[in-house]
Tab-separated table of C-alpha atoms in Angstrom:
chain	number	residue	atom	x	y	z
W	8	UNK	CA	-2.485	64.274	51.605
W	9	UNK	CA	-4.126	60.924	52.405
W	10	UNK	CA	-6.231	60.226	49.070
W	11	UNK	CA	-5.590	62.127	46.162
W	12	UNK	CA	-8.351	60.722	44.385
W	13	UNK	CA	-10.940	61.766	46.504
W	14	UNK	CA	-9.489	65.701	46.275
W	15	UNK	CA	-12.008	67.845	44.556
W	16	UNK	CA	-10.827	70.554	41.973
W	17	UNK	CA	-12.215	73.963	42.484
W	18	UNK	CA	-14.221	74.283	38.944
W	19	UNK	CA	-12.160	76.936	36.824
W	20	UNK	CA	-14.554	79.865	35.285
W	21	UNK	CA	-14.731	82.374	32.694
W	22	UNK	CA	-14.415	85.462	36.248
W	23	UNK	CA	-10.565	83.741	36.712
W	24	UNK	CA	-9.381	84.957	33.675
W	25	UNK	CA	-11.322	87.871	32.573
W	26	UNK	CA	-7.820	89.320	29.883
W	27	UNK	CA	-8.045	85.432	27.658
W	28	UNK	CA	-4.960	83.583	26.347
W	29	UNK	CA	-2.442	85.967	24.507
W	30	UNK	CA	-0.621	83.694	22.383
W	31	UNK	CA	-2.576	81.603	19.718
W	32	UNK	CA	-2.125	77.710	20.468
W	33	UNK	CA	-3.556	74.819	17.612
W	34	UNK	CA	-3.454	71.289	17.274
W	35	UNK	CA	-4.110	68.990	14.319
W	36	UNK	CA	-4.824	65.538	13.533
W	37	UNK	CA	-4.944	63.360	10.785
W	38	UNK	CA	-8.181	61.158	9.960
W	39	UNK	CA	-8.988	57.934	7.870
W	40	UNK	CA	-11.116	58.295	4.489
W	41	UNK	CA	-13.966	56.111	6.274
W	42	UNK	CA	-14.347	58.386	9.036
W	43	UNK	CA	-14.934	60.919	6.668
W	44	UNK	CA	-19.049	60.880	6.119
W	45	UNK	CA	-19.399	60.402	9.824
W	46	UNK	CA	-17.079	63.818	11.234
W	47	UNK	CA	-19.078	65.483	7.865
W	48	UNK	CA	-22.221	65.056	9.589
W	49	UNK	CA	-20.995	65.459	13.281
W	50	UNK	CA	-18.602	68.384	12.748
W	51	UNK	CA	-21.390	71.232	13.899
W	52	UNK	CA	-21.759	69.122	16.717
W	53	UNK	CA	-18.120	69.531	17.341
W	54	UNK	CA	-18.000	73.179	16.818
W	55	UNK	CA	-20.709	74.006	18.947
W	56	UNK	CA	-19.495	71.824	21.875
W	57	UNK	CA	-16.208	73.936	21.600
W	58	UNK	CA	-17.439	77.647	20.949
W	59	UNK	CA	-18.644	77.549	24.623
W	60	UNK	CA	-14.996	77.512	25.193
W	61	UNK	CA	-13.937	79.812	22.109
W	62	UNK	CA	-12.282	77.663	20.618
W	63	UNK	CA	-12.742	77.301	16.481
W	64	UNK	CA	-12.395	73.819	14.750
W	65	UNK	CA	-12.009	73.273	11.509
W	66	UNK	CA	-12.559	70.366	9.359
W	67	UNK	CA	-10.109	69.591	5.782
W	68	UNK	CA	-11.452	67.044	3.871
W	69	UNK	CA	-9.166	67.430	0.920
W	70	UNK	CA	-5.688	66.861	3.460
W	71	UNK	CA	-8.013	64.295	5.424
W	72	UNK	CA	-7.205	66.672	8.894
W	73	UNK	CA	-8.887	68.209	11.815
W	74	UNK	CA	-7.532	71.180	13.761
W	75	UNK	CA	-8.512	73.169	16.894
W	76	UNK	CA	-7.353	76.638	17.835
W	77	UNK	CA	-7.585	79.183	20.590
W	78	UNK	CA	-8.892	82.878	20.036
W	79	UNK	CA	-8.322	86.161	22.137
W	80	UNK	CA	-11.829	84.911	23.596
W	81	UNK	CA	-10.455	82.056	24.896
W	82	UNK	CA	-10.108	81.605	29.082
W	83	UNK	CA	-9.469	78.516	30.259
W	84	UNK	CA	-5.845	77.557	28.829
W	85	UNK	CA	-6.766	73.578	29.362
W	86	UNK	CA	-9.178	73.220	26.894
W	87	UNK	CA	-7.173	73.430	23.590
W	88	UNK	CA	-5.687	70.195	25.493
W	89	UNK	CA	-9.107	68.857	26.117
W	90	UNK	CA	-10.184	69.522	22.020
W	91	UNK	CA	-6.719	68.208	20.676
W	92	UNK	CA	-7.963	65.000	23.046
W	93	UNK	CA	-11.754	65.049	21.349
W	94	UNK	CA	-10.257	65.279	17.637
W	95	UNK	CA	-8.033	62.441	18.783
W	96	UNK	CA	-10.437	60.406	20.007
W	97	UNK	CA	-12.900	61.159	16.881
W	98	UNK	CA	-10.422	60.008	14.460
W	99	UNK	CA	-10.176	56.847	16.172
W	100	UNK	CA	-13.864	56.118	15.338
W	101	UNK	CA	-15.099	56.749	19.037
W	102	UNK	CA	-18.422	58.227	18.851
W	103	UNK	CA	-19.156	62.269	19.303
W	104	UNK	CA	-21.500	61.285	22.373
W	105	UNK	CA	-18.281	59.647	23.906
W	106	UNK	CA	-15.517	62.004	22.950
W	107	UNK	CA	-17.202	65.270	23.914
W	108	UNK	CA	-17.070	64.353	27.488
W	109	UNK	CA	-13.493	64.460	27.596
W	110	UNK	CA	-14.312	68.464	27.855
W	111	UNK	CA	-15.395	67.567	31.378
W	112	UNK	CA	-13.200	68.625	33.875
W	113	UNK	CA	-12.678	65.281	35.645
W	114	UNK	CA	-12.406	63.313	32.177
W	115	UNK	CA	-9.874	63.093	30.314
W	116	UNK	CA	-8.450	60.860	27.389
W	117	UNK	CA	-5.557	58.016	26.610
W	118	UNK	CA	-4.781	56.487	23.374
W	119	UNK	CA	-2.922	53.074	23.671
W	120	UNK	CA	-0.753	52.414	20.852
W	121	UNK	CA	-0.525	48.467	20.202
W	122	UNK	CA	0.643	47.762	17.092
W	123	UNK	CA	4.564	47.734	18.089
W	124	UNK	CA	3.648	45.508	21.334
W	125	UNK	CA	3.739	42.429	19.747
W	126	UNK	CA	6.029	41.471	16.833
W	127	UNK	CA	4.411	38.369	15.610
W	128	UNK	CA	1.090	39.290	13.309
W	129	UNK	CA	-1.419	36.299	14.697
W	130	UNK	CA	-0.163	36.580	18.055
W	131	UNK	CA	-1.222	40.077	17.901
W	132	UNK	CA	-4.654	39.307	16.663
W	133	UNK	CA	-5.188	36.723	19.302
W	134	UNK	CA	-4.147	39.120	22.286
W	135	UNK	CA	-6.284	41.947	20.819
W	136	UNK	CA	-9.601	39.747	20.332
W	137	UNK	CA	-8.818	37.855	24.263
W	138	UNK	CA	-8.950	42.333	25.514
W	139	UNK	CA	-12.574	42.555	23.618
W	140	UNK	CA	-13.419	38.508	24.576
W	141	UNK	CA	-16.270	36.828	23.414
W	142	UNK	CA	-19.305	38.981	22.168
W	143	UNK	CA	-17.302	41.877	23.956
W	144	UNK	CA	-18.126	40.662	27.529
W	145	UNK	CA	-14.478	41.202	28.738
W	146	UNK	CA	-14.154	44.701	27.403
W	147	UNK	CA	-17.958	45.685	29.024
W	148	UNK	CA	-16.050	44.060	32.106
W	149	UNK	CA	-13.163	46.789	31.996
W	150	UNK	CA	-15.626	49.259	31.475
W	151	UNK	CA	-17.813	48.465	34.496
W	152	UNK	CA	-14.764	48.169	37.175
W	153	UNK	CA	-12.711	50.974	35.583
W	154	UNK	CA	-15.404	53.747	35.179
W	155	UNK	CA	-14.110	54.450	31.633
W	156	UNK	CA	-15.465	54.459	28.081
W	157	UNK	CA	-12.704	51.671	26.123
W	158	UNK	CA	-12.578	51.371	22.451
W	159	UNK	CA	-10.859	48.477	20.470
W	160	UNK	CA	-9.694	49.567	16.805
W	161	UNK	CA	-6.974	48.517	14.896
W	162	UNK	CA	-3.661	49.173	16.371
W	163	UNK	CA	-5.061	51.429	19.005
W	164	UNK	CA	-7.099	51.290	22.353
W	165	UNK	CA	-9.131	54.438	22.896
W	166	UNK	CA	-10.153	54.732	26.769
W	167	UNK	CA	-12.257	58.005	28.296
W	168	UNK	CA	-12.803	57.978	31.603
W	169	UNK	CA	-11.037	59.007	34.969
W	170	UNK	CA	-7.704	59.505	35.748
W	171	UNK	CA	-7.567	56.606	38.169
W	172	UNK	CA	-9.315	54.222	35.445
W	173	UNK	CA	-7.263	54.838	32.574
W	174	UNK	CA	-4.030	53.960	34.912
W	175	UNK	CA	-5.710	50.900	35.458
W	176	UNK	CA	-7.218	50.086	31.535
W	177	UNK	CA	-3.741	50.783	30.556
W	178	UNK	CA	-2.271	47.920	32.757
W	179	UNK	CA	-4.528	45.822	31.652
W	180	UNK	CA	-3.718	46.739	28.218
W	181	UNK	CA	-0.243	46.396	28.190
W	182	UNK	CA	-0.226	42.762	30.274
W	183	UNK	CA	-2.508	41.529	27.507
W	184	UNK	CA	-0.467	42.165	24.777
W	185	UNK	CA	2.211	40.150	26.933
W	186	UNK	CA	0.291	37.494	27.442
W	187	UNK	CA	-0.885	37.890	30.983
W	188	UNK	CA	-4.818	37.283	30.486
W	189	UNK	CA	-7.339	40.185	31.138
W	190	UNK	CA	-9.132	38.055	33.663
W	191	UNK	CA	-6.264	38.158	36.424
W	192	UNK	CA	-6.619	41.824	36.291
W	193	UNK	CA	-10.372	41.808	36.043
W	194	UNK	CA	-10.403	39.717	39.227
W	195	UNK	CA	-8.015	41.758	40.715
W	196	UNK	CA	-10.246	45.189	40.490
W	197	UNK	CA	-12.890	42.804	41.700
W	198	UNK	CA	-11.699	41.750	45.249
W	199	UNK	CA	-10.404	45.685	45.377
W	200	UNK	CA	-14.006	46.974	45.205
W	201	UNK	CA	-14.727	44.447	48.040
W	202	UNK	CA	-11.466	45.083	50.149
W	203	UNK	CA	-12.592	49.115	50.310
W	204	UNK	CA	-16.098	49.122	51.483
W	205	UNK	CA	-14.354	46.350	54.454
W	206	UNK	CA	-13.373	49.463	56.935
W	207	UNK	CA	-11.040	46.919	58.893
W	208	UNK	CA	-8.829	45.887	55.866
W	209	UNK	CA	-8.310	49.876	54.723
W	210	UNK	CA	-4.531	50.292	56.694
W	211	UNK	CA	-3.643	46.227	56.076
W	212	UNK	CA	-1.656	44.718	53.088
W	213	UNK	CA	-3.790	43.519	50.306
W	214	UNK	CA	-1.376	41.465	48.621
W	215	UNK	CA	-2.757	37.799	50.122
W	216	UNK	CA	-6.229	38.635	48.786
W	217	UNK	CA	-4.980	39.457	45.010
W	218	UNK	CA	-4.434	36.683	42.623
W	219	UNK	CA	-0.557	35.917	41.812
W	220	UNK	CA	-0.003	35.388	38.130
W	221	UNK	CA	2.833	32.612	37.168
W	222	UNK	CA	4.328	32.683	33.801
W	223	UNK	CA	4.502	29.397	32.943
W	224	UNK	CA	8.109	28.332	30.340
W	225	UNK	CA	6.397	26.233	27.439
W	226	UNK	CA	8.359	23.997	26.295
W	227	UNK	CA	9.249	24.892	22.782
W	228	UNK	CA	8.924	22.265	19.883
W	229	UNK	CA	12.061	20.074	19.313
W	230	UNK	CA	12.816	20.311	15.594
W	231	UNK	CA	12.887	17.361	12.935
W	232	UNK	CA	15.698	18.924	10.732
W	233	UNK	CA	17.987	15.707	9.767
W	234	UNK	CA	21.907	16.148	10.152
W	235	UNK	CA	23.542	16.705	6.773
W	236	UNK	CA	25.121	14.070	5.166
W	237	UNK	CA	29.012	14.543	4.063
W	238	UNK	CA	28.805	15.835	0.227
W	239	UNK	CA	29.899	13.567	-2.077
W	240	UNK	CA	30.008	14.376	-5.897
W	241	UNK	CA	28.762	10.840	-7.114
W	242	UNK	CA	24.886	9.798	-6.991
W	243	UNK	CA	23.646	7.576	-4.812
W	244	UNK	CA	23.771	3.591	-5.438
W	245	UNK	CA	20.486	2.198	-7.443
W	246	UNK	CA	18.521	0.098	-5.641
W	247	UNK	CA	18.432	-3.634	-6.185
W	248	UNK	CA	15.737	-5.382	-8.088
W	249	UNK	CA	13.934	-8.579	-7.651
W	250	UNK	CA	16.520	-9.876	-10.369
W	251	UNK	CA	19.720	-8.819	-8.475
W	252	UNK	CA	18.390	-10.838	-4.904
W	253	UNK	CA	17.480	-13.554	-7.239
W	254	UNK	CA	21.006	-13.731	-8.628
W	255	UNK	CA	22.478	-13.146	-5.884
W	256	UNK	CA	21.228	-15.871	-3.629
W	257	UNK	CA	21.313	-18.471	-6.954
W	258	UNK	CA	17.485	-18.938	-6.724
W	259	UNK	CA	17.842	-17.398	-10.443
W	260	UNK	CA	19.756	-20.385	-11.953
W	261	UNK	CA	16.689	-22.670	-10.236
W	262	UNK	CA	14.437	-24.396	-12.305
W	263	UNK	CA	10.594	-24.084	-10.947
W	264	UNK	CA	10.791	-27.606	-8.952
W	265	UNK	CA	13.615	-26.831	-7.697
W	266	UNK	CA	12.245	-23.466	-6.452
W	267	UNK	CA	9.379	-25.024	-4.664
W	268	UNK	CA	11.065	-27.553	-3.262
W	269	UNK	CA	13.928	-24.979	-1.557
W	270	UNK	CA	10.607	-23.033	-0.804
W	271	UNK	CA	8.614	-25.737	0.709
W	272	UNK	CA	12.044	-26.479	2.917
W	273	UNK	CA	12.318	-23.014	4.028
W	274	UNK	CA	8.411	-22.715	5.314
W	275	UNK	CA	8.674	-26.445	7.267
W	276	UNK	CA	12.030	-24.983	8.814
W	277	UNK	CA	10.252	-22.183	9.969
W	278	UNK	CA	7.265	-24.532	11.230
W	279	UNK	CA	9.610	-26.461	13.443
W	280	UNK	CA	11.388	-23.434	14.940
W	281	UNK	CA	7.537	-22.443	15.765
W	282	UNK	CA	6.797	-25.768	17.472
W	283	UNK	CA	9.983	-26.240	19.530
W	284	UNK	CA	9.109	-22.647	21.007
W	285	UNK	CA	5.125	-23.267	21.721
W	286	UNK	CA	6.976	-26.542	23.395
W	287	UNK	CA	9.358	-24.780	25.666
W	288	UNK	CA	6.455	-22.034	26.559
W	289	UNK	CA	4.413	-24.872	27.568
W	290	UNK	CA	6.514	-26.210	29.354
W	291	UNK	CA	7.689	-23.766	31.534
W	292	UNK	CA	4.476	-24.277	33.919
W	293	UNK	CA	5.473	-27.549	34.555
W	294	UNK	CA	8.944	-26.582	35.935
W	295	UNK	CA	9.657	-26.748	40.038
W	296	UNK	CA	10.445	-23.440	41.443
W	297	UNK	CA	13.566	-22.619	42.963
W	298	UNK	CA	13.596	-23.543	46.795
């Protein structure tokens, strides 16, 4: 088979199973409390959408669940799979205009769980909010090159779309949260799109054209902890005071003439230390070089 993509699959019809399902199949799902007003007022939406397919849904808002079931009515044995994917993709706050398509036959439905990707609670927030980018531009991106309906919430990603597309929204999924940036993917559908409708390039190795990601080592932070000094069960020393230097160096037992005089020594010592090296600076440009 040279593209599988392309195939078409004969449409499957009420005539090609005129006896039903035998056996009763049901899924259910669990829902948040704030989706609860919403699936309230969308639910005959719901149930008409899926009694074209006999199938019965019902909605438990004291357990907080949806569940789907097949009848003796019921012919086509994929669609119980295709309403456990709607009540799915409802409880994960995607829209009923979005999630009844996934009863198409070339839709279908993927749930990316997140939450366990990335250990580290900010990191995860930062990866999550660089899928959706700023003002959503990077998700509308996905959307546009992958065919597919994506959805950002909480610790999932709900994508509705294609077969091919969600293999490709879950890549780019799953590099985010390890810290490959959307974009290389992005870029990467990009020159795709351009390398098919190019009839020369279709048998040739596309590899040159792609962008090649590098993870790049960061150097981590050095840490600042200072070694441990030996324990010793006495305190440490006090400090000396003024008094102690004083006493120490016999300025203490100086009367205040005395004092000034030693001080006025000191400062004129100091002074002539000062000149002699001003001297010897200045007269360095008046020494003959070496010949």
């Amino acid at each position: 088979m040279e593209n599988a993509w392309k195939t078409e699959i004969p449409e499957f019809r009420p005539e090609d199973n005129p006896h039903g399902l035998l056996e009763e199949s049901s899924f259910a799902t669990l829902f948040p409390k704030y989706r609860e007003t919403y699936l309230k007022e969308c639910w005959p939406l719901v149930q008409n959408s899926l009694s074209k397919f006999h199938i019965k849904a019902d909605l438990d808002l004291l357990e907080g669940s949806m569940s789907v079931r097949t009848t003796r009515k019921t012919w086509d044995p994929a669609s119980i799979l295709k309403a456990r994917d709607l009540i799915k993709l409802l409880s994960r706050s995607v829209p009923y205009e979005h999630a009844v398509r996934v009863m198409e036959d070339d839709m279908a439905a993927d749930i990316i769980k997140i939450g366990s990707m990335v250990r580290n609670r900010d990191k995860f927030v930062k990866r999550r909010q660089r899928l959706i980018g700023p003002g959503g531009c990077t998700l509308k991106s996905i959307e546009l090159l992958t065919n597919c309906y994506v959805l950002v919430q909480g610790q999932t990603v709900a994508a509705l779309g294609p077969f091919k597309g969600l293999q490709q929204v879950r890549r780019i999924v799953t590099d985010t949260m390890k810290n490959v940036h959307p974009i290389y993917n992005i870029k990467a559908l990009m020159i795709k799109r351009e390398l098919e409708r190019n009839p020369k390039l279709k048998n040739e190795n596309w590899d040159r054209f792609l962008p090649n990601f590098k993870p790049k080592n960061v150097p981590k932070k050095k840490s600042t902890k200072k070694a441990k000094k030996p324990y010793t069960p006495f305190p440490p020393a006090p400090a000396e005071s003024k008094i102690d230097k004083l006493l120490e160096s016999g300025e203490y037992f100086l009367k205040e003439d005395e004092k000034q005089k030693r001080k006025k020594k000191l400062k004129e010592d100091k002074q002539k230390e000062a000149k002699i090296k001003r001297e010897a600076k200045r007269n360095m440009a008046f020494i003959p070089p070496v010949e």
